[in-house]
Backbone as numpy.savetxt, mean C-alpha at the origin, in Angstrom:
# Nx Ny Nz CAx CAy CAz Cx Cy Cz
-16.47 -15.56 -15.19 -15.37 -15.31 -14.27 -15.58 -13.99 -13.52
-15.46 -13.89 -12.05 -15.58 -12.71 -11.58 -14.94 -11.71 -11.60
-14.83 -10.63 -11.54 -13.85 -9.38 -11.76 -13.41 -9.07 -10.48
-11.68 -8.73 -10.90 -11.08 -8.28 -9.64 -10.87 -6.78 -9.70
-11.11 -6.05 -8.35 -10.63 -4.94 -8.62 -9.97 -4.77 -7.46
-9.20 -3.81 -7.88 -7.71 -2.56 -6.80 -8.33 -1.55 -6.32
-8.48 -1.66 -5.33 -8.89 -0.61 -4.21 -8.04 0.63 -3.66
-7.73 1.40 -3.80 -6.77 2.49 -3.39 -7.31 2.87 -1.59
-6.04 3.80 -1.00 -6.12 3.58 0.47 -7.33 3.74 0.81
-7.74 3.35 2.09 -8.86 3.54 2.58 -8.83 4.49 4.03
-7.56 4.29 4.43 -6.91 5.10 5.83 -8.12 4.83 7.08
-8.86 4.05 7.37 -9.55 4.11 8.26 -11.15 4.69 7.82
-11.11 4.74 6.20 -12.71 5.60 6.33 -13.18 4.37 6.11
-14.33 3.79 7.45 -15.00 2.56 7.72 -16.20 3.12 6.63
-16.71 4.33 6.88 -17.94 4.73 6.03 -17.85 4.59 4.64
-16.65 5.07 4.12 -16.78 4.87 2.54 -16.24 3.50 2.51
-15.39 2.87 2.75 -15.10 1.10 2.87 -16.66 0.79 2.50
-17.41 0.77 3.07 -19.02 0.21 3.39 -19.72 0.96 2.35
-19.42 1.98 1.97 -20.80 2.72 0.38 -19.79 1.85 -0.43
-18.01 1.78 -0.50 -17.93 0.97 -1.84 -17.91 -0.17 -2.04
-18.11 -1.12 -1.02 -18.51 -2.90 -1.55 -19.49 -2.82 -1.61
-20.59 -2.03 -0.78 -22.02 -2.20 -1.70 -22.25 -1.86 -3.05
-21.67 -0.85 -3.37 -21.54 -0.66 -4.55 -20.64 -1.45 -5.78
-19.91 -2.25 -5.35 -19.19 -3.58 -6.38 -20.23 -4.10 -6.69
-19.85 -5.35 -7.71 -21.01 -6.08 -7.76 -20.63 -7.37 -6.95
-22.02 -8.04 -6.57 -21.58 -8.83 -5.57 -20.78 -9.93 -5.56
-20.37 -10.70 -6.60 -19.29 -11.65 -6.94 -17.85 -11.04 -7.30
-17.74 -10.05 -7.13 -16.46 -9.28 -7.55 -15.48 -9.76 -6.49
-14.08 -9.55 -6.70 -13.27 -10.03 -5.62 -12.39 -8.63 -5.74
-11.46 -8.23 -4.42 -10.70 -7.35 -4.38 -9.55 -7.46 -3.55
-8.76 -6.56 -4.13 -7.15 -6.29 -3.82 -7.17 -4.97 -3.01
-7.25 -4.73 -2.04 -6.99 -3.40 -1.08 -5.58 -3.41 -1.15
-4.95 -1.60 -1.53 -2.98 -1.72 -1.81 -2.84 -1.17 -0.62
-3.20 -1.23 0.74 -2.54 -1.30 1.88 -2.95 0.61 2.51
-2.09 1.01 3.26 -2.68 1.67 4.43 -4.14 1.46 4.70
-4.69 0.75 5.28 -5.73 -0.21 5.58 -6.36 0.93 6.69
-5.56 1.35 7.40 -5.83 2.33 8.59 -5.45 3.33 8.81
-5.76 4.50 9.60 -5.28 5.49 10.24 -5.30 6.73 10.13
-5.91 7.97 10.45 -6.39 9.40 9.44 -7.64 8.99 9.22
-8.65 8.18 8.92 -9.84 8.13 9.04 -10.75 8.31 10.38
-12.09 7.89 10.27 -12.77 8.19 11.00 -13.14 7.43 11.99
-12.94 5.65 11.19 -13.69 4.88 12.45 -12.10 3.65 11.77
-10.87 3.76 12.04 -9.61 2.63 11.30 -10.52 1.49 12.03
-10.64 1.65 13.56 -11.24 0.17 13.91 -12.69 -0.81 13.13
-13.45 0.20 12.85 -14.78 -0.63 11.99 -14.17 -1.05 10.26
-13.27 -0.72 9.68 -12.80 -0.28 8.82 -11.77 -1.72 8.99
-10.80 -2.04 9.78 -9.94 -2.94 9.96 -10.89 -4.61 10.46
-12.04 -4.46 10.94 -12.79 -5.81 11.10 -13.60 -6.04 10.00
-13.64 -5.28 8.88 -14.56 -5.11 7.72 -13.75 -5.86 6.56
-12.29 -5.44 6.48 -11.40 -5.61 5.67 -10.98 -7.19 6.06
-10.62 -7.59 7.15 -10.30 -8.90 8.15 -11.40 -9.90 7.34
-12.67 -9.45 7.44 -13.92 -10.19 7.80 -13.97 -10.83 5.86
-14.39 -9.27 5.14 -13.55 -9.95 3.28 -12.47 -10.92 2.99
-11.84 -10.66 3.76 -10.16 -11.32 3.30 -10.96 -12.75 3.78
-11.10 -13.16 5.12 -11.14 -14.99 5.84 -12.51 -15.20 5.00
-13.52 -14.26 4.52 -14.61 -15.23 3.34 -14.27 -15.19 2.20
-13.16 -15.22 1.76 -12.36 -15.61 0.89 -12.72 -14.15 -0.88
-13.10 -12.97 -0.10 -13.47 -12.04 -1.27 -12.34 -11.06 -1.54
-11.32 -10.97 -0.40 -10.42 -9.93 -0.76 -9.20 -10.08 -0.18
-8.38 -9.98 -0.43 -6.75 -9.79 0.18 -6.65 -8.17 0.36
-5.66 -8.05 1.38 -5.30 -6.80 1.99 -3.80 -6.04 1.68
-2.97 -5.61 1.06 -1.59 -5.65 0.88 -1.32 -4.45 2.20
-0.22 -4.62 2.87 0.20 -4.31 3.58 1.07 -2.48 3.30
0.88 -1.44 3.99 1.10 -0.09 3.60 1.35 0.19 4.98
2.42 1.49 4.94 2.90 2.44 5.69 2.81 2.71 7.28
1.46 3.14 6.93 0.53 3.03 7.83 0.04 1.73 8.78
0.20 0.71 8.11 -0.05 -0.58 8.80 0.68 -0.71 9.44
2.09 -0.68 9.04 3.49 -0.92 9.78 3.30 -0.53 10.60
3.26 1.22 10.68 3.10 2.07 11.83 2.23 1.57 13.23
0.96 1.02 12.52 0.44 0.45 14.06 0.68 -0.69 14.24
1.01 -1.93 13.63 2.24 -2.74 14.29 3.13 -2.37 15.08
3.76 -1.23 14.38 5.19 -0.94 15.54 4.76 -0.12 16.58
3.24 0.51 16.78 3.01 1.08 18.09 1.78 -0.35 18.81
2.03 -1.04 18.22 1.10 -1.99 19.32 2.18 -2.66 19.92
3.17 -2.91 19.38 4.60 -3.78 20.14 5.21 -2.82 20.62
4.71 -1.40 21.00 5.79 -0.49 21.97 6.69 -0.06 21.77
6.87 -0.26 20.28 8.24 0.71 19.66 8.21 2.23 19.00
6.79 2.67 18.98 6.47 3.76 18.54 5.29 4.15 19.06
5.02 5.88 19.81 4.11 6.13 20.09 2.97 6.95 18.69
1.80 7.07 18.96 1.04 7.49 18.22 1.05 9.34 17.84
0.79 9.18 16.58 0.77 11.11 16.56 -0.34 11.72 16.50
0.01 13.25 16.03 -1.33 13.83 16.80 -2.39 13.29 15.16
-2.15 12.70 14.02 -3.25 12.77 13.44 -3.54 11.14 13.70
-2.56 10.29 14.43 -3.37 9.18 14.22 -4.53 8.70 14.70
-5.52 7.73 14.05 -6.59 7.01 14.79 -6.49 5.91 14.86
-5.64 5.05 15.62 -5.82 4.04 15.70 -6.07 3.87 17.67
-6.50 4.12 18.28 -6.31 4.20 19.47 -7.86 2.96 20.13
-8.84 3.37 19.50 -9.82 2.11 19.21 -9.59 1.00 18.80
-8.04 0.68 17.69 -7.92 -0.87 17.69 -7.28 -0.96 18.74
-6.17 -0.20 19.64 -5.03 -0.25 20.51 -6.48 -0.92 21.82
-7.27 -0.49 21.70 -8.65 -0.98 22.98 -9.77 -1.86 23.10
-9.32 -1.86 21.52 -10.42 -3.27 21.51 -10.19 -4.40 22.02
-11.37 -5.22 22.14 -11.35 -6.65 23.00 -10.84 -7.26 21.76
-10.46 -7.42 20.61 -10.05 -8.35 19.86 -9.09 -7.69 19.22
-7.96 -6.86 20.02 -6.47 -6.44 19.05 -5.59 -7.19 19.03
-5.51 -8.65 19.73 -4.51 -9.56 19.18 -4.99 -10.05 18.32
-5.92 -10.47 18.03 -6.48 -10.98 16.78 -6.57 -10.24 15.46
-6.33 -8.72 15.78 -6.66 -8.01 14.71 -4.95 -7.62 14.15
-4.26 -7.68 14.81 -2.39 -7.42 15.08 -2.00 -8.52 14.56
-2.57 -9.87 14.77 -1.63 -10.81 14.02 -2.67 -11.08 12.67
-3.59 -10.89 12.26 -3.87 -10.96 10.78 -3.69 -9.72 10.22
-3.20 -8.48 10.52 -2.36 -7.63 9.62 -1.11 -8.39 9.40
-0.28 -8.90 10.66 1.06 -9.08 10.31 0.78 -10.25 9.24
0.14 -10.98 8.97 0.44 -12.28 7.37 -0.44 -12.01 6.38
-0.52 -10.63 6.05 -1.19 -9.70 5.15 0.17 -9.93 3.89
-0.25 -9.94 2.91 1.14 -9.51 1.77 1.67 -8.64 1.65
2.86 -8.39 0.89 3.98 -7.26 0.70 2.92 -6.70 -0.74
3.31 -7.82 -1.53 2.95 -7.67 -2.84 1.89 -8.88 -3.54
1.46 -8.67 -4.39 0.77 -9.68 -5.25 0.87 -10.01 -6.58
0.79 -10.63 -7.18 1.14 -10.87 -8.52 0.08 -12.29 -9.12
-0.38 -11.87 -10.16 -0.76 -13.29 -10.66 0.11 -13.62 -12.06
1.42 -13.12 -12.07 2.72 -13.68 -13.38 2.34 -12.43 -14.75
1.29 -11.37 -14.47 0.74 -10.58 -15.36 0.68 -9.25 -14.92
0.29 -9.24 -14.00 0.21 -7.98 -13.10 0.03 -7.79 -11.30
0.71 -7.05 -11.12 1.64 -6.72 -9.90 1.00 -5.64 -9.15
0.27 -5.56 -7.76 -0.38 -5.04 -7.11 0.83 -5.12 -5.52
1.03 -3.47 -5.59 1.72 -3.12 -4.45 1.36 -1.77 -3.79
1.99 -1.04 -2.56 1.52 -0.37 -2.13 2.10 0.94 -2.23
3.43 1.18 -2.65 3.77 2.61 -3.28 4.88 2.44 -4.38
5.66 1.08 -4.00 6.26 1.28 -5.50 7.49 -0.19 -6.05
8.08 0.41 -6.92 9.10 -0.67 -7.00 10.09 -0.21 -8.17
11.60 -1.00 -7.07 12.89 -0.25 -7.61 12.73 -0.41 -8.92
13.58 0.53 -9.35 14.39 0.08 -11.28 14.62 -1.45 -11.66
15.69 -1.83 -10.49 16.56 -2.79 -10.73 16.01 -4.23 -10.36
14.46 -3.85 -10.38 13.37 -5.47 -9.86 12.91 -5.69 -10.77
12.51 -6.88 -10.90 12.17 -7.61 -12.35 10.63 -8.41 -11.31
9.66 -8.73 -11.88 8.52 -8.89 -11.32 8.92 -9.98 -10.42
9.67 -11.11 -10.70 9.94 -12.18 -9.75 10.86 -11.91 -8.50
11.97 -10.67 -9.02 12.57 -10.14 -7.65 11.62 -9.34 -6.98
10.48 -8.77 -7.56 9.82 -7.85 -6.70 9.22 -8.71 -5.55
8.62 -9.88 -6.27 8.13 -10.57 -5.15 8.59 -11.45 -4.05
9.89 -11.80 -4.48 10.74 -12.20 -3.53 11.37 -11.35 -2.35
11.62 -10.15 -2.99 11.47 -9.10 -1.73 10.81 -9.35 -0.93
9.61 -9.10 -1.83 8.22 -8.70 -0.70 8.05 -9.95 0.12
8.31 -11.32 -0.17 8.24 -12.04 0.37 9.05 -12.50 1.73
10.69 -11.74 1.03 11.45 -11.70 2.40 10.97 -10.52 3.70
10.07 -10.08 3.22 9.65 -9.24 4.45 8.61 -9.62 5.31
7.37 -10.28 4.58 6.51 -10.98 5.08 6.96 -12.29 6.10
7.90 -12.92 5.90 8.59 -14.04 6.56 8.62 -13.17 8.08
9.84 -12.43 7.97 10.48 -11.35 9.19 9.09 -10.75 9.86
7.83 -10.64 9.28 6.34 -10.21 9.72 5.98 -11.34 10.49
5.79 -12.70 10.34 5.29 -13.72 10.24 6.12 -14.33 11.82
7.57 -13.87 11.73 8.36 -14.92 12.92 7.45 -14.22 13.83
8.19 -15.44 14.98 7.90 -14.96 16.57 8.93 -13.71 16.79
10.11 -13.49 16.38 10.87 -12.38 16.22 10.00 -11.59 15.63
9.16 -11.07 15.21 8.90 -9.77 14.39 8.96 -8.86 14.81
8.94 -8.84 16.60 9.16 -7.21 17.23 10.87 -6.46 16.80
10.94 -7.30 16.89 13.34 -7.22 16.53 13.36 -6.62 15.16
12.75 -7.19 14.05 12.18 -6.75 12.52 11.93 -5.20 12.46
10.59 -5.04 13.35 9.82 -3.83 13.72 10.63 -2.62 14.32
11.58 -3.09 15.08 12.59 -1.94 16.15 13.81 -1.84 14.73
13.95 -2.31 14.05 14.72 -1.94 12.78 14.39 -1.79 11.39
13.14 -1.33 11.36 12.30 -1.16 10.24 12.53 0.14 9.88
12.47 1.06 10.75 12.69 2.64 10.65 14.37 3.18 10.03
13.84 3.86 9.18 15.50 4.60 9.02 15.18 4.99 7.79
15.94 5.29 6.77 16.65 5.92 5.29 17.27 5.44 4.69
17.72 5.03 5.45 19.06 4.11 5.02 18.99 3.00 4.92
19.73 2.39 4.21 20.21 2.25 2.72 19.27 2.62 1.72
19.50 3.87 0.73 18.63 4.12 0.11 18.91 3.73 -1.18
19.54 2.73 -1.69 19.66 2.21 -2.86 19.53 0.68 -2.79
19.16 -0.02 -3.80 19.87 -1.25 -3.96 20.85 -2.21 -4.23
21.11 -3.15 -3.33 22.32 -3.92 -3.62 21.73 -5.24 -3.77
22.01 -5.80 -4.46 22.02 -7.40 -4.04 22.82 -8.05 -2.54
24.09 -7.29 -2.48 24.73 -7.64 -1.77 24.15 -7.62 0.11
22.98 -6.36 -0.03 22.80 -6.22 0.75 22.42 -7.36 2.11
22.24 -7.27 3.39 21.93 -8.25 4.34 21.24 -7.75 5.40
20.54 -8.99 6.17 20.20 -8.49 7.62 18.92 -7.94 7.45
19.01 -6.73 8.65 17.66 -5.63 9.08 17.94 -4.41 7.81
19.32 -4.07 7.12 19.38 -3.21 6.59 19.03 -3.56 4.95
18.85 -4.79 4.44 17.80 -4.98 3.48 16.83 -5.27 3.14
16.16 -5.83 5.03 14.60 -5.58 5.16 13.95 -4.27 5.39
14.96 -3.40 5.66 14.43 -2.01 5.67 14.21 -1.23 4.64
15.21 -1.26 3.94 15.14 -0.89 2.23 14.11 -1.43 1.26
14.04 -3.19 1.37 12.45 -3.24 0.70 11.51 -2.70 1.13
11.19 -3.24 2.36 10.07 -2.33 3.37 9.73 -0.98 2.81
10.91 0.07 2.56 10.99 1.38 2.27 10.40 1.45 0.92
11.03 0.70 0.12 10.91 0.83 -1.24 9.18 0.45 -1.79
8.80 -0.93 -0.69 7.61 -1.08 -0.95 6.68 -0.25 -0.23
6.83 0.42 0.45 5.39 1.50 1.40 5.86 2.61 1.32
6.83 3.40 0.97 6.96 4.98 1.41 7.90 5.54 0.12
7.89 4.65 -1.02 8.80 5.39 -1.88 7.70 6.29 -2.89
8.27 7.60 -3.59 7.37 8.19 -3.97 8.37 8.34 -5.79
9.63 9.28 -4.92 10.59 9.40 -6.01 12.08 8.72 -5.77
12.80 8.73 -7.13 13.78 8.10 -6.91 14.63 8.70 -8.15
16.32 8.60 -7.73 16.88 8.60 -9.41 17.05 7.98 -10.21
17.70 8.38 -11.64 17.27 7.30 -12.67 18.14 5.77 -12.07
19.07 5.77 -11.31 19.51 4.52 -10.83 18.82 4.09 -9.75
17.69 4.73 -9.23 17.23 3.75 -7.98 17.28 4.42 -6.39
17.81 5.70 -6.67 18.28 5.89 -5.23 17.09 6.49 -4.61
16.63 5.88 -3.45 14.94 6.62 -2.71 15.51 7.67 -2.06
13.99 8.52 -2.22 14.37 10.02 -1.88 12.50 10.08 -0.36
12.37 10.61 0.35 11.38 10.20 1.19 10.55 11.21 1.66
11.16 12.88 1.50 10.05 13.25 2.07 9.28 13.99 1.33
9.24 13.59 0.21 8.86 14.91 -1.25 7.18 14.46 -1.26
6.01 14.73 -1.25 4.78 13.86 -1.03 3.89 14.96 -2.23
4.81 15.57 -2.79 4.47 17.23 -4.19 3.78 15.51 -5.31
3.28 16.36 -6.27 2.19 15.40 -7.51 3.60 15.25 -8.52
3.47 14.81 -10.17 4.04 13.93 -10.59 5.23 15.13 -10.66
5.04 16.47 -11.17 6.02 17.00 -11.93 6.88 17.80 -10.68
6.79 17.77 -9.61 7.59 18.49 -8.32 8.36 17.85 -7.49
9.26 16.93 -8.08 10.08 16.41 -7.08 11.11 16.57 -7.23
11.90 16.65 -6.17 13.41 17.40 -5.42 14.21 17.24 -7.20
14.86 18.01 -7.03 16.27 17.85 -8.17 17.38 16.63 -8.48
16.51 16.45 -9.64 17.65 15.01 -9.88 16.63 13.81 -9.52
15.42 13.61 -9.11 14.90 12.92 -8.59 13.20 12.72 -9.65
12.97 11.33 -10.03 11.65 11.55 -10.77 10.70 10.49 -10.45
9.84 10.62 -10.46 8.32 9.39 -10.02 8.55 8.05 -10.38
8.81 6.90 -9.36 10.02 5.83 -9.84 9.36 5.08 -11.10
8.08 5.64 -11.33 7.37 4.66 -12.73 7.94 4.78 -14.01
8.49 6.30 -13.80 9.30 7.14 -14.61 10.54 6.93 -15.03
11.22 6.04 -14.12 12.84 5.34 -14.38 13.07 4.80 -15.99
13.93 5.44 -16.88 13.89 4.93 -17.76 14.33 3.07 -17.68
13.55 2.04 -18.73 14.70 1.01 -18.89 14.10 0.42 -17.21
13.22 1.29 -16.31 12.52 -0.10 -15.00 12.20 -1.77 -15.96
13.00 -2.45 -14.86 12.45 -3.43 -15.14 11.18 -4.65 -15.01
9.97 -3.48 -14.29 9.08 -3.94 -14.72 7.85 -3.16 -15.46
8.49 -2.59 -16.67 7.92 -1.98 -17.58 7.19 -2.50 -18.27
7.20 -4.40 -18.77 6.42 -4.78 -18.86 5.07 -5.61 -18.15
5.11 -5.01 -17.40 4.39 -5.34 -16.03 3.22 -4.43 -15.54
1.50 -4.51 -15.71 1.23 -3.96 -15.24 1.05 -3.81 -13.62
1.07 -2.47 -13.17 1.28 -1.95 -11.69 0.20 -1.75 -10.94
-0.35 -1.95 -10.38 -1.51 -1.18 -9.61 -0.56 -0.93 -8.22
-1.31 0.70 -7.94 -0.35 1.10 -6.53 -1.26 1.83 -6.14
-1.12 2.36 -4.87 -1.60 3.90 -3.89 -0.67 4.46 -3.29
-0.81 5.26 -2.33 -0.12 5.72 -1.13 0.43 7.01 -1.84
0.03 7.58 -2.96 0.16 9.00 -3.29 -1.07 9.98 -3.89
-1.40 10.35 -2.57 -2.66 10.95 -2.56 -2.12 12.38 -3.74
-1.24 12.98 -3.42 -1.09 14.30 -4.27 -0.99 13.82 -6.01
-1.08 12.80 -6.26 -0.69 12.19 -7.65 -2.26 12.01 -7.97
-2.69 11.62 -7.18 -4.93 11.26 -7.76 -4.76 10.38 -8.43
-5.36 9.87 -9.38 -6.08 8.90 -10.11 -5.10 9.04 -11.47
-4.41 7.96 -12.04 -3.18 7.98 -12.70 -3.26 6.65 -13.13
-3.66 6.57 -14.60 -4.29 5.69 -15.60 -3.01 6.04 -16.75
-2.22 4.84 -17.06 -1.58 4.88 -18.00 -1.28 3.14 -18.11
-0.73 2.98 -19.43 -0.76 1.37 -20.05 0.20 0.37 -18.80
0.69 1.07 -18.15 1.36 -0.12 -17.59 1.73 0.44 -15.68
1.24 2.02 -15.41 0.80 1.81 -13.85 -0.57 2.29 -13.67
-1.34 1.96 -12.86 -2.26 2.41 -12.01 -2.39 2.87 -11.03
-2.49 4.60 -10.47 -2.32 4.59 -8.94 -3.59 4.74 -8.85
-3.89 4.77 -7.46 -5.38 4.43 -7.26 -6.15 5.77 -5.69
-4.57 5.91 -4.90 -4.80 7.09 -3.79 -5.21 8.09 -4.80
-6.76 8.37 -4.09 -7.29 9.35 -4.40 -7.93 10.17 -3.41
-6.77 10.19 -2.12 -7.52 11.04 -1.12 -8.49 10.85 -0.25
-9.28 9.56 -0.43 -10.51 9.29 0.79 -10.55 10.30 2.20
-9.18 10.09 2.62 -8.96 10.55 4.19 -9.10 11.71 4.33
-8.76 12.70 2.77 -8.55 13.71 2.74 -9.79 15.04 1.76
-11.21 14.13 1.53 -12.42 14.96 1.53 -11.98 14.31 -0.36
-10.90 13.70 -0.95 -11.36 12.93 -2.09 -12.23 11.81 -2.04
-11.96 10.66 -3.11 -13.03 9.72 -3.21 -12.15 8.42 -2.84
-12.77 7.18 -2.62 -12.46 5.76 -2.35 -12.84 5.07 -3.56
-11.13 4.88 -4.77 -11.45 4.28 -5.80 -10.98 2.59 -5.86
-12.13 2.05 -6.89 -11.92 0.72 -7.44 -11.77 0.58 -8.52
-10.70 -0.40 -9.10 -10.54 -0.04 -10.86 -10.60 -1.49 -10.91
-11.29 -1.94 -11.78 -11.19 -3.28 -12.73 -9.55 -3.77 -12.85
-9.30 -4.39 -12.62 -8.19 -5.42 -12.94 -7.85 -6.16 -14.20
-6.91 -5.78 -15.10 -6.74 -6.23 -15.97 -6.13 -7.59 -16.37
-6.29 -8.24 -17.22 -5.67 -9.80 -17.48 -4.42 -9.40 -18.21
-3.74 -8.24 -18.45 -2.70 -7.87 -19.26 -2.74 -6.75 -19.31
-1.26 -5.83 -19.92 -1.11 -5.14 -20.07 -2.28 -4.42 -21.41
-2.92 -3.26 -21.29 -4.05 -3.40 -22.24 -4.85 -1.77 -21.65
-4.93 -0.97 -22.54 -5.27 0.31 -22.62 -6.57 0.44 -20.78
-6.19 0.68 -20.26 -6.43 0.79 -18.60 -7.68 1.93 -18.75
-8.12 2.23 -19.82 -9.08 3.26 -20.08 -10.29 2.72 -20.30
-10.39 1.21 -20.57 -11.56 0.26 -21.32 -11.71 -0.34 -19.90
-11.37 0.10 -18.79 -11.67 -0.96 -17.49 -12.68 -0.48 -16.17
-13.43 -0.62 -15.59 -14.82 -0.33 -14.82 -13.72 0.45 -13.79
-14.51 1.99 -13.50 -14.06 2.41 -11.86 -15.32 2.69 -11.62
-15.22 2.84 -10.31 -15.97 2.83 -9.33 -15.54 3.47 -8.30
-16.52 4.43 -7.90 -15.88 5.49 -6.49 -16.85 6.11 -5.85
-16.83 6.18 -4.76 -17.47 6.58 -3.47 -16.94 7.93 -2.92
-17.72 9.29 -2.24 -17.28 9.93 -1.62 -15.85 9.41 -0.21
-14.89 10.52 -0.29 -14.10 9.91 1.25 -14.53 11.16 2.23
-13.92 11.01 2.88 -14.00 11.47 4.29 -13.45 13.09 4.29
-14.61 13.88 4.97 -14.36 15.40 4.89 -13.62 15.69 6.16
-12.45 15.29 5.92 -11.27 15.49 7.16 -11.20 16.96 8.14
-11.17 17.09 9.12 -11.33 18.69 9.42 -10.20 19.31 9.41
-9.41 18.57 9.17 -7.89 19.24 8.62 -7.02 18.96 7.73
-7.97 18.68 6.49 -7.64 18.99 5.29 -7.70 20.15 4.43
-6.98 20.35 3.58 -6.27 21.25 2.95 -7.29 21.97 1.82
C-alpha cells in the first residue's frame, strides 16, 4: 500500500515544491493543507505543478487563506498587497483554468480516522460536523454564484459558533474557522490577529488544539498555516507550517492509519525559500 503524506504550506515556493516530490518516494500519494500560493517565488510554476499531481491522480490540494485571497482578487473584489505574488497567475494564458480548479479544491479531508485541514477546527465539531462545514463551503465555491460567496467571505464576524447560524454569515465563520484561526477560548470564540507561537496568545485566549473536552480529540489532525508554531508532533495534531516562504523548510510527514505515537512516522524536508524580507 502506498504512503500518504501531509505537506505543510508551500506559499508559492515552485523550487522547493520540485526538490520535495523528488524527494518522496515515487508511489507515495499526498495531501497539500492549502495556502498553495503567494509570498513565494515563482506561486505560478508552483500552482500548475500542484494542478498537474492532483488530475494524475497523486495528490489533492486543501484549500488555505491565501487561496481564497487570489480567488477574491481574480473576481475583482480585492486588490493585491505589497507582499503578494500572484500577479503571474493574474497573466497567464491559462488563469481560467487555473481559478476554477482551485475553486473545487477541498475545505477538508478525512478518511473516518484522520482529518487533514488548513488551520483549524472549532471545539464544538465532531469530525462529521467538521466536514460538513467544510463541505458547505465548497458547494458556495463550486456555484456559478461564487463571486456573491467571495464579496462576503471577509469579516470577523461571527466569531463563535451557532448551529443556528445562516446565510453568508455562517459561510464566513467556517471559512474563518477553517483558514485563519490560530487561537480561540475555551468555548470557541476566534480571536485573528495573534500569529505569536504556542505559549503567546492574547489573554483568555489558547491554541484551539488546546480547548479542553474539543470534540475532535479523538481525531487525528494534520494542519499548517502557523508558521510561528514550526513543526508540532503530538498524538493527536500535526502542524506541518514550517516556514518555506520564510528561509524555513517544506515539510512532509507520513500519514497515519490512526491515532498512534506521530514520532514512529517518515518526515521529509527540503530547504524553503530565503525571503528578502524575512525576519
Amino acid at each position: 500500500m502506498s504512503k500518504i503524506y501531509a505537506v505543510g504550506d508551500v506559499q508559492g515556493c515552485g523550487p522547493s515544491l520540485k526538490a520535495l516530490v523528488k524527494k518522496l518516494p515515487k508511489k507515495s500519494n499526498l495531501i497539500f493543507l492549502g495556502d498553495l500560493v503567494n509570498r513565494g517565488p515563482d506561486s505560478l510554476g508552483a500552482l500548475r505543478q500542484l494542478k498537474s499531481l492532483q488530475e494524475s491522480g497523486r495528490a489533492e490540494c486543501i484549500l488555505g487563506n491565501h487561496d481564497l485571497h487570489l480567488l477574491a482578487i481574480d473576481a475583482g473584489l480585492r486588490n493585491t498587497k505589497g507582499l503578494d505574488t500572484v500577479d503571474a497567475i493574474l497573466k497567464a494564458p491559462d488563469r481560467k483554468e487555473l481559478i476554477n480548479w482551485i475553486r473545487k479544491r477541498p475545505m477538508a479531508l478525512t478518511n473516518g480516522k484522520v482529518l487533514t485541514v488548513h488551520a483549524g477546527v472549532l471545539p464544538q465539531w465532531d469530525l462529521q460536523q467538521t466536514i460538513e462545514c467544510a463541505q458547505e463551503v465548497e458547494k458556495a465555491l463550486r456555484s456559478k454564484s461564487y463571486k456573491d460567496f467571495l464579496a462576503n467571505m471577509y469579516g470577523n464576524t461571527p466569531n463563535k459558533w451557532s448551529n443556528s447560524l445562516k446565510g453568508y454569515e455562517r459561510l464566513r465563520l467556517i471559512t474563518n474557522a477553517l483558514t485563519r484561526m490560530r487561537f480561540c477560548t475555551p468555548s470557541g470564540q476566534m480571536e485573528f490577529e495573534s500569529k505569536e507561537g504556542l505559549e503567546n496568545g492574547p489573554n483568555g485566549y489558547i491554541p484551539w488544539f488546546n480547548v479542553p473536552k474539543r470534540k475532535t480529540t479523538d481525531t487525528l489532525i494534520y494542519f499548517g498555516h502557523w508558521s510561528t508554531l514550526g513543526l508540532l508532533r503530538r498524538s493527536n495534531v500535526i502542524g506541518l507550517d514550517t516556514g518555506c516562504v520564510w528561509g524555513g523548510k517544506l515539510t512532509a510527514l507520513e500519514i497515519a492509519n490512526s491515532n498512534k505515537d506521530s514520532k514512529s512516522l517518515e518526515l521529509i524536508q527540503v530547504d524553503g525559500y530565503d525571503h528578502p524580507l524575512r525576519m
